Short mmCIF file of C-alpha atoms and ligand atoms in Angstrom, two decimals:
data_model
loop_
_atom_site.label_atom_id
_atom_site.label_comp_id
_atom_site.label_asym_id
_atom_site.label_seq_id
_atom_site.Cartn_x
_atom_site.Cartn_y
_atom_site.Cartn_z
CA UNK A 167 -6.97 -7.57 -11.02
CA UNK A 168 -4.13 -8.92 -8.89
CA UNK A 169 -3.46 -12.41 -10.22
CA UNK A 170 -1.53 -15.44 -9.05
CA UNK A 171 1.16 -14.54 -11.59
CA UNK A 172 1.33 -11.03 -10.11
CA UNK A 173 1.89 -12.62 -6.73
CA UNK A 174 4.82 -14.65 -8.09
CA UNK A 175 6.57 -11.73 -9.76
CA UNK A 176 6.01 -9.44 -6.79
CA UNK A 177 7.64 -12.15 -4.65
CA UNK A 178 10.60 -12.07 -7.04
CA UNK A 179 10.83 -8.30 -6.47
CA UNK A 180 10.65 -8.97 -2.74
CA UNK A 181 13.64 -11.35 -2.99
CA UNK A 182 15.61 -8.57 -4.67
CA UNK A 183 14.58 -6.11 -1.94
CA UNK A 184 16.20 -8.44 0.59
CA UNK A 185 19.59 -7.92 -1.11
CA UNK A 186 19.57 -4.31 0.09
CA UNK A 187 21.07 -3.97 3.55
CA UNK A 188 21.53 -1.35 6.22
CA UNK A 189 23.39 0.85 3.70
CA UNK A 190 20.07 2.12 2.26
CA UNK A 191 19.18 3.86 5.56
CA UNK A 192 17.30 6.15 6.01
CA UNK A 193 15.76 5.20 2.68
CA UNK A 194 13.77 2.05 2.04
CA UNK A 195 14.88 -1.30 0.68
CA UNK A 196 13.18 -1.73 -2.68
CA UNK A 197 13.15 -4.45 -5.33
CA UNK A 198 11.77 -4.35 -8.89
CA UNK A 199 11.38 -6.69 -11.85
CA UNK A 200 10.22 -6.02 -15.41
CA UNK A 201 8.18 -8.76 -17.02
CA UNK A 202 7.27 -9.43 -20.65
CA UNK A 203 5.19 -12.39 -21.72
CA UNK A 204 5.52 -14.03 -18.30
CA UNK A 205 9.31 -13.73 -18.28
CA UNK A 206 11.56 -11.49 -16.24
CA UNK A 207 13.57 -9.28 -18.61
CA UNK A 208 15.31 -7.08 -16.04
CA UNK A 209 15.80 -6.69 -12.31
CA UNK A 210 16.93 -4.03 -9.89
CA UNK A 211 17.26 -3.33 -6.20
CA UNK A 212 18.17 -0.35 -4.09
CA UNK A 213 21.66 -1.00 -2.69
CA UNK A 214 22.78 2.20 -0.94
CA UNK A 215 21.39 5.50 0.28
CA UNK A 216 21.21 8.06 -2.52
CA UNK A 217 21.99 5.43 -5.18
CA UNK A 218 19.76 4.57 -8.14
CA UNK A 219 16.26 3.35 -7.31
CA UNK A 220 15.26 -0.26 -7.87
CA UNK A 221 12.74 0.46 -10.65
CA UNK A 222 15.12 2.89 -12.38
CA UNK A 223 17.82 0.20 -12.50
CA UNK A 224 15.41 -2.38 -13.91
CA UNK A 225 14.24 0.08 -16.60
CA UNK A 226 17.79 1.00 -17.54
CA UNK A 227 18.80 -2.64 -17.84
CA UNK A 228 15.74 -3.50 -19.92
CA UNK A 229 16.29 -0.72 -22.46
CA UNK A 230 13.84 -1.11 -25.35
CA UNK A 231 12.37 -4.25 -23.75
CA UNK A 232 10.61 -2.06 -21.19
CA UNK A 233 8.08 -0.90 -23.79
CA UNK A 234 4.74 -2.59 -23.15
CA UNK A 235 6.07 -4.56 -20.16
CA UNK A 236 4.75 -4.91 -16.61
CA UNK A 237 6.81 -3.41 -13.79
CA UNK A 238 6.61 -5.13 -10.39
CA UNK A 239 7.82 -2.83 -7.69
CA UNK A 240 7.79 -3.51 -3.93
CA UNK A 241 7.27 0.20 -3.21
CA UNK A 242 5.13 2.80 -4.97
CA UNK A 243 7.42 4.59 -7.46
CA UNK A 244 8.60 8.01 -6.32
CA UNK A 245 6.92 11.01 -7.90
CA UNK A 246 8.63 14.14 -6.63
CA UNK A 247 11.63 16.36 -7.02
CA UNK A 248 13.14 18.24 -4.09
CA UNK A 249 16.44 19.94 -3.28
CA UNK A 250 17.41 16.99 -1.06
CA UNK A 251 16.33 14.36 -3.57
CA UNK A 252 19.03 12.37 -5.36
CA UNK A 253 17.17 10.86 -8.30
CA UNK A 254 14.77 11.92 -11.03
CA UNK A 255 11.23 10.74 -10.11
CA UNK A 256 10.75 7.12 -11.17
CA UNK A 257 7.23 7.88 -12.41
CA UNK A 258 8.75 10.06 -15.16
CA UNK A 259 11.13 7.25 -16.15
CA UNK A 260 8.33 4.66 -16.19
CA UNK A 261 6.10 6.85 -18.35
CA UNK A 262 8.97 7.67 -20.75
CA UNK A 263 9.84 3.96 -21.09
CA UNK A 264 6.24 3.25 -22.12
CA UNK A 265 5.58 0.56 -19.51
CA UNK A 266 1.96 -0.70 -19.79
CA UNK A 267 1.24 -1.89 -16.29
CA UNK A 268 2.69 -1.35 -12.82
CA UNK A 269 2.07 -3.66 -9.86
CA UNK A 270 2.94 -2.12 -6.49
CA UNK A 271 3.52 -4.03 -3.27
CA UNK A 272 3.26 -1.14 -0.83
CA UNK A 273 2.22 2.50 -1.04
CA UNK A 274 4.91 4.99 -0.07
CA UNK A 275 4.10 6.68 3.28
CA UNK A 276 6.57 9.49 2.43
CA UNK A 277 4.22 12.50 2.50
CA UNK A 278 5.78 13.70 -0.74
CA UNK A 279 4.59 10.51 -2.47
CA UNK A 280 1.56 8.97 -0.65
CA UNK A 281 -0.44 7.97 -3.70
CA UNK A 282 0.90 10.64 -6.05
CA UNK A 283 3.06 8.01 -7.73
CA UNK A 284 -0.03 5.94 -8.46
CA UNK A 285 -1.96 9.01 -9.66
CA UNK A 286 0.76 10.17 -12.04
CA UNK A 287 1.06 6.74 -13.63
CA UNK A 288 -2.71 6.36 -14.02
CA UNK A 289 -3.00 9.83 -15.52
CA UNK A 290 -0.45 8.76 -18.12
CA UNK A 291 -2.72 5.83 -19.06
CA UNK A 292 -0.73 3.15 -17.24
CA UNK A 293 -2.70 0.43 -15.47
CA UNK A 294 -1.74 0.35 -11.78
CA UNK A 295 -2.47 -2.48 -9.38
CA UNK A 296 -1.82 -2.26 -5.64
CA UNK A 297 -1.45 -5.50 -3.73
CA UNK A 298 -3.14 -3.89 -0.77
CA UNK A 299 -4.72 -6.89 0.95
CA UNK A 300 -2.04 -9.44 0.33
CA UNK A 301 0.17 -10.95 3.02
CA UNK A 302 3.14 -10.06 0.83
CA UNK A 303 2.26 -6.37 1.00
CA UNK A 304 2.01 -6.63 4.76
CA UNK A 305 5.45 -8.25 4.99
CA UNK A 306 6.88 -5.38 2.92
CA UNK A 307 5.70 -2.89 5.55
CA UNK A 308 7.53 -4.92 8.21
CA UNK A 309 10.72 -5.20 6.17
CA UNK A 310 11.01 -1.42 5.98
CA UNK A 311 9.66 -0.87 9.49
CA UNK A 312 11.94 2.07 10.30
CA UNK A 313 11.24 3.97 7.08
CA UNK A 314 7.52 3.22 7.25
CA UNK A 315 7.08 4.14 10.92
CA UNK A 316 8.96 7.42 10.66
CA UNK A 317 7.14 8.57 7.52
CA UNK A 318 3.68 7.35 8.52
CA UNK A 319 3.67 8.36 12.20
CA UNK A 320 6.11 11.29 11.96
CA UNK A 321 8.15 9.98 14.87
CA UNK A 322 11.17 7.67 15.01
CA UNK A 323 10.78 3.90 14.96
CA UNK A 324 11.24 2.70 18.57
CA UNK A 325 12.83 -0.65 19.41
CA UNK A 326 12.86 -1.67 23.07
CA UNK A 327 15.75 -3.88 24.16
CA UNK A 328 15.69 -5.87 27.37
CA UNK A 329 18.21 -8.29 28.85
CA UNK A 330 16.58 -10.36 31.57
CA UNK A 331 16.79 -13.46 33.70
CA UNK A 332 14.55 -16.50 33.22
CA UNK A 333 12.22 -15.01 35.83
CA UNK A 334 11.95 -11.68 34.03
CA UNK A 335 14.32 -9.58 36.16
CA UNK A 336 16.65 -7.01 34.63
CA UNK A 337 18.68 -6.29 37.79
CA UNK A 338 19.12 -7.52 41.35
CA UNK A 339 17.37 -5.77 44.24
CA UNK A 340 20.65 -3.83 44.68
CA UNK A 341 20.49 -2.64 41.09
CA UNK A 342 23.33 -4.79 39.73
CA UNK A 343 22.87 -5.84 36.11
CA UNK A 344 26.44 -6.47 34.92
CA UNK A 345 26.18 -8.81 33.14
CA UNK A 346 22.95 -10.71 32.72
CA UNK A 347 23.74 -11.89 29.21
CA UNK A 348 27.11 -13.16 27.96
CA UNK A 349 29.64 -11.47 25.67
CA UNK A 350 28.20 -13.09 22.56
CA UNK A 351 24.72 -11.70 23.24
CA UNK A 352 26.15 -8.28 24.11
CA UNK A 353 28.05 -8.22 20.84
CA UNK A 354 24.77 -8.82 19.03
CA UNK A 355 23.27 -5.89 20.92
CA UNK A 356 26.09 -3.70 19.62
CA UNK A 357 25.30 -4.92 16.13
CA UNK A 358 21.68 -3.96 16.72
CA UNK A 359 22.80 -0.51 17.93
CA UNK A 360 24.68 -0.02 14.68
CA UNK A 361 21.38 -0.51 12.88
CA UNK A 362 19.67 2.41 14.67
CA UNK A 363 20.22 6.16 14.52
CA UNK A 364 20.14 6.58 18.30
CA UNK A 365 20.38 4.62 21.55
CA UNK A 366 18.26 5.97 24.40
CA UNK A 367 18.46 5.43 28.18
CA UNK A 368 17.16 7.10 31.32
CA UNK A 369 19.33 9.17 33.65
CA UNK A 370 19.20 6.32 36.20
CA UNK A 371 21.07 4.04 33.80
CA UNK A 372 23.76 6.69 33.30
CA UNK A 373 24.24 6.90 37.07
CA UNK A 374 24.20 3.13 37.58
CA UNK A 375 26.22 1.93 34.58
CA UNK A 376 28.09 4.95 33.18
CA UNK A 377 27.52 3.58 29.65
CA UNK A 378 28.95 4.79 26.33
CA UNK A 379 25.99 3.59 24.24
CA UNK A 380 28.16 3.24 21.15
CA UNK A 381 29.15 0.34 18.90
CA UNK A 382 32.34 -1.25 20.17
CA UNK A 383 31.87 -4.99 19.83
CA UNK A 384 30.93 -4.58 16.19
CA UNK A 385 31.14 -7.01 13.35
CA UNK A 386 33.12 -6.09 10.27
CA UNK A 387 30.07 -5.26 8.16
CA UNK A 388 28.76 -2.84 10.80
CA UNK A 389 31.18 -0.30 9.39
CA UNK A 390 28.86 0.19 6.39
CA UNK A 391 27.23 3.23 7.86
CA UNK A 392 30.31 3.91 9.99
CA UNK A 393 28.49 6.65 11.90
CA UNK A 394 28.00 5.88 15.60
CA UNK A 395 24.40 6.08 16.83
CA UNK A 396 23.58 9.23 18.79
CA UNK A 397 23.20 8.79 22.55
CA UNK A 398 19.96 10.12 24.01
CA UNK A 399 19.47 10.47 27.76
CA UNK A 400 16.12 11.28 29.40
CA UNK A 401 17.28 13.47 32.23
CA UNK A 402 14.51 15.84 33.33
CA UNK A 403 16.64 17.58 35.95
CA UNK A 404 19.93 17.57 34.01
CA UNK A 405 21.70 15.44 36.59
CA UNK A 406 24.01 13.65 34.16
CA UNK A 407 27.49 14.05 35.71
CA UNK A 408 30.07 16.08 33.81
CA UNK A 409 32.43 13.23 34.69
CA UNK A 410 30.29 10.55 32.99
CA UNK A 411 31.82 8.74 30.02
CA UNK A 412 29.04 10.07 27.80
CA UNK A 413 29.94 13.70 28.55
CA UNK A 414 33.69 13.09 28.66
CA UNK A 415 33.97 11.00 25.53
CA UNK A 416 30.81 11.51 23.45
CA UNK A 417 29.49 15.01 24.19
CA UNK A 418 29.13 15.77 20.47
CA UNK A 419 26.90 12.73 20.00
CA UNK A 420 24.96 13.23 23.23
CA UNK A 421 21.42 14.58 23.21
CA UNK A 422 20.23 15.29 26.72
CA UNK A 423 16.46 15.75 27.04
CA UNK A 424 15.68 17.92 30.08
CA UNK A 425 12.40 19.32 31.38
CA UNK A 426 11.15 22.64 30.04
CA UNK A 427 10.22 25.61 32.23
CA UNK A 428 6.58 24.64 32.94
CA UNK A 429 7.55 21.29 34.43
CA UNK A 430 10.07 22.96 36.69
CA UNK A 431 7.58 25.38 38.25
CA UNK A 432 7.54 23.28 41.41
CA UNK A 433 11.29 23.75 41.98
CA UNK A 434 12.45 26.18 44.63
CA UNK A 435 14.48 29.19 43.54
CA UNK A 436 17.71 27.51 44.62
CA UNK A 437 16.84 24.22 42.89
CA UNK A 438 15.96 26.07 39.71
CA UNK A 439 19.19 28.07 39.80
CA UNK A 440 21.18 24.85 40.30
CA UNK A 441 19.33 23.23 37.38
CA UNK A 442 20.24 26.10 35.07
CA UNK A 443 23.83 26.00 36.22
CA UNK A 444 24.02 22.27 35.39
CA UNK A 445 22.48 22.89 31.98
CA UNK A 446 25.00 25.68 31.30
CA UNK A 447 27.93 23.47 32.25
CA UNK A 448 26.70 20.57 30.15
CA UNK A 449 26.15 22.92 27.22
CA UNK A 450 29.66 24.30 27.66
CA UNK A 451 30.94 20.70 27.58
CA UNK A 452 29.43 20.38 24.08
CA UNK A 453 26.31 18.37 25.01
CA UNK A 454 23.16 19.02 22.94
CA UNK A 455 20.40 19.98 25.36
CA UNK A 456 16.73 19.72 24.37
CA UNK A 457 14.05 21.26 26.58
CA UNK A 458 11.00 18.98 26.54
CA UNK A 459 7.53 19.31 28.14
CA UNK A 460 7.10 17.06 31.15
CA UNK A 461 4.21 15.83 33.25
CA UNK A 462 6.26 16.56 36.36
CA UNK A 463 9.91 17.06 37.24
CA UNK A 464 10.59 13.35 36.78
CA UNK A 465 8.58 12.28 33.74
CA UNK A 466 9.35 13.82 30.37
CA UNK A 467 6.56 13.61 27.82
CA UNK A 468 7.74 10.79 25.57
CA UNK A 469 5.81 11.93 22.51
CA UNK A 470 7.61 15.27 22.79
CA UNK A 471 10.95 13.49 23.23
CA UNK A 472 10.30 11.51 20.06
CA UNK A 473 9.20 14.67 18.28
CA UNK A 474 12.50 16.35 19.17
CA UNK A 475 14.41 13.35 17.81
CA UNK A 476 12.30 13.32 14.66
CA UNK A 477 13.14 17.01 14.11
CA UNK A 478 16.81 16.01 14.40
CA UNK A 479 16.19 13.52 11.54
CA UNK A 480 16.61 10.51 13.82
CA UNK A 481 14.60 7.77 12.13
CA UNK A 482 15.12 4.93 14.59
CA UNK A 483 15.82 4.68 18.30
CA UNK A 484 16.82 1.70 20.38
CA UNK A 485 15.65 2.09 23.99
CA UNK A 486 17.99 0.18 26.29
CA UNK A 487 16.67 0.97 29.75
CA UNK A 488 16.22 1.17 32.54
CA UNK A 489 13.07 -0.66 33.46
CA UNK A 490 11.16 2.55 34.23
CA UNK A 491 11.94 4.09 30.89
CA UNK A 492 10.95 0.95 29.02
CA UNK A 493 7.76 0.69 31.09
CA UNK A 494 6.89 4.31 30.23
CA UNK A 495 7.36 3.72 26.49
CA UNK A 496 5.12 0.64 26.69
CA UNK A 497 2.43 2.42 28.70
CA UNK A 498 2.46 5.34 26.27
CA UNK A 499 2.07 2.92 23.34
CA UNK A 500 5.13 4.59 21.82
CA UNK A 501 7.08 1.60 20.65
CA UNK A 502 7.20 -0.58 17.57
CA UNK A 503 9.40 -3.59 18.19
CA UNK A 504 11.05 -5.37 21.08
CA UNK A 505 14.15 -7.56 21.45
CA UNK A 506 14.30 -9.66 24.56
CA UNK A 507 17.53 -11.43 25.57
CA UNK A 508 16.81 -14.10 28.14
CA UNK A 509 19.76 -15.47 30.13
CA UNK A 510 19.68 -18.88 31.88
CA UNK A 511 19.82 -17.40 35.38
CA UNK A 512 17.32 -16.79 38.16
CA UNK A 513 17.38 -13.57 40.20
CA UNK A 514 14.31 -14.01 42.38
CA UNK A 515 11.60 -11.93 43.92
CA UNK A 516 13.60 -8.94 45.10
CA UNK A 517 15.05 -8.43 41.62
CA UNK A 518 13.86 -5.57 39.45
CA UNK A 519 11.64 -6.02 36.46
CA UNK A 520 9.31 -3.87 34.40
CA UNK A 521 6.92 -1.55 36.23
CA UNK A 522 3.13 -1.70 36.23
CA UNK A 523 1.57 -2.16 32.81
CA UNK A 524 -2.05 -1.88 33.97
CA UNK A 525 -2.84 -5.44 32.92
CA UNK A 526 -5.78 -6.75 34.95
CA UNK A 527 -6.63 -9.57 32.61
CA UNK A 528 -4.32 -11.68 30.51
CA UNK A 529 -6.44 -10.70 27.53
CA UNK A 530 -5.28 -7.10 28.10
CA UNK A 531 -1.59 -8.01 28.21
CA UNK A 532 0.82 -6.21 25.92
CA UNK A 533 1.43 -8.61 23.10
CA UNK A 534 4.05 -9.17 20.44
CA UNK A 535 3.35 -10.32 16.91
CA UNK A 536 5.61 -11.51 14.09
CA UNK A 537 7.59 -13.18 16.85
CA UNK A 538 10.97 -14.72 16.11
CA UNK A 539 12.72 -17.00 18.58
CA UNK A 540 16.41 -17.76 18.29
CA UNK A 541 19.23 -18.71 20.57
CA UNK A 542 22.66 -17.21 21.13
CA UNK A 543 24.74 -19.68 23.06
CA UNK A 544 22.72 -20.45 26.22
CA UNK A 545 20.44 -17.43 25.76
CA UNK A 546 17.05 -17.22 24.12
CA UNK A 547 16.33 -14.18 21.97
CA UNK A 548 12.72 -13.27 21.35
CA UNK A 549 11.91 -10.40 19.05
CA UNK A 550 8.68 -9.12 17.61
CA UNK A 551 6.50 -6.15 16.77
CA UNK A 552 3.88 -4.43 18.89
CA UNK A 553 0.60 -6.14 18.22
CA UNK A 554 -1.36 -3.81 15.92
CA UNK A 555 1.79 -2.15 14.56
CA UNK A 556 0.89 -2.80 10.93
CA UNK A 557 -2.62 -1.44 11.33
CA UNK A 558 -1.51 1.75 13.06
CA UNK A 559 1.24 2.49 10.56
CA UNK A 560 -0.64 1.63 7.37
CA UNK A 561 -3.89 3.22 8.56
CA UNK A 562 -2.39 6.66 8.80
CA UNK A 563 -1.37 6.35 5.16
CA UNK A 564 -4.60 4.86 3.87
CA UNK A 565 -6.65 7.61 5.49
CA UNK A 566 -4.97 10.13 3.26
CA UNK A 567 -5.27 8.09 0.13
CA UNK A 568 -7.88 8.28 -2.48
CA UNK A 569 -6.17 5.73 -4.70
CA UNK A 570 -7.56 2.83 -2.69
CA UNK A 571 -11.07 3.67 -3.83
CA UNK A 572 -10.09 3.35 -7.46
CA UNK A 573 -8.14 0.14 -7.55
C1 AOF B 295 15.00 4.82 -2.51
N1 AOF B 295 15.18 3.71 -3.30
O1 AOF B 295 14.47 2.21 -4.79
C2 AOF B 295 12.96 3.89 -4.08
C3 AOF B 295 12.76 5.03 -3.26
O2 AOF B 295 16.58 10.95 -2.66
P1 AOF B 295 16.08 9.87 -3.56
O3 AOF B 295 15.96 10.36 -4.98
O4 AOF B 295 16.90 8.61 -3.46
O5 AOF B 295 14.58 9.54 -3.15
C4 AOF B 295 14.26 8.94 -1.93
C5 AOF B 295 12.77 8.66 -1.83
O6 AOF B 295 12.30 7.96 -2.97
C6 AOF B 295 12.41 7.77 -0.64
O7 AOF B 295 12.12 8.56 0.49
C7 AOF B 295 11.15 7.04 -1.11
O8 AOF B 295 10.01 7.81 -0.78
C8 AOF B 295 11.28 7.01 -2.64
N2 AOF B 295 11.56 5.66 -3.21
N3 AOF B 295 13.81 5.44 -2.50
O9 AOF B 295 15.92 5.24 -1.82
C9 AOF B 295 14.23 3.22 -4.09
N4 AOF B 295 12.00 3.43 -4.90
ZN1 ZN B 296 12.20 6.36 -7.38
#
């Protein structure tokens, strides 16, 4: 049974989880406490990628006190060994330490764990409780949204970022968008970039803005992962200019998604030859080209784009525009969170906003949940998750799990 006391100690583990920062990427933030006779005897949290796991640290610190204790762990303990794994499975350590009971906040969607941690512990005679229905468990899924999305859905976590006017426009009728938000808000966007593995835009944005998509206005602590996010451009016809800043200055970090052969069937011989010539030149410039299925010569299949990025071990993507690209991600249901920067300006009716979202009734409108509202100077910042995100991510894990039946 999951008791009130369990709730309190799991919350303590959750507070420890919060001490882990971006440095754990692509691994999860995890917190753990060991409890004996209603008192915490040791704590641990995961601080950096590849470092010791939260529960392993707590066990090590507890020493002999671990025997007969209860371990509260925000994430199901890991249960596997692999060539790319850094630590001995925590299940082995827990069993060796003779812990009596383990309370888990969230099951691990990593397909190499997914309930095996629970099974191994139970087989060793340890009582295991999963806080499956609790609000706390739900909040744990959100706190490791990138890790959970990528492992559960086998595609990168997608955050949409929009900078808009009070009346919802992201550019003037002439296509000008520099700058809707002020320097302070843009510096926060760079900070947000530093927290994702890739920044994605459409070819139109490259033509209009010639962006670098890197982290330049960073804060000091952004250097933790010091790697710049990859730049991804959706460019079905490979029209990104060789003279663009992305090709000139960031070719190594640039992933250009272009249409595959089937989508180009409608091109004339000359158009097709010109396409291949552009691809060859971009490749020679050091750009990584990915051929992706497309509905037509304009629209790449976004699920295939995300699949390519997933294969490249990109766990999180920030989609920065333009409006068409963001609209396509929303219409495909392929997004997880959104950050909206709203500037105190009006652009008016001929300005550009999102495209059609097929919303006939307000009740059908795309909705955010877990909404946070802040301000940066004169701007409002609204962020939230896609309504139903938790259900879609946790469902895919539960479906594979037998452990739920035997709580
Ligand atoms: C972590 N920290 O506190 C826990 C993790 O390569 P390794 O040995 O660090 O293992 C990474 C996997 O272990 C990770 O994908 C997740 O499934 C599991 N649990 N990972 O980095 C932790 N408890
Ligand atoms: Zn572990």
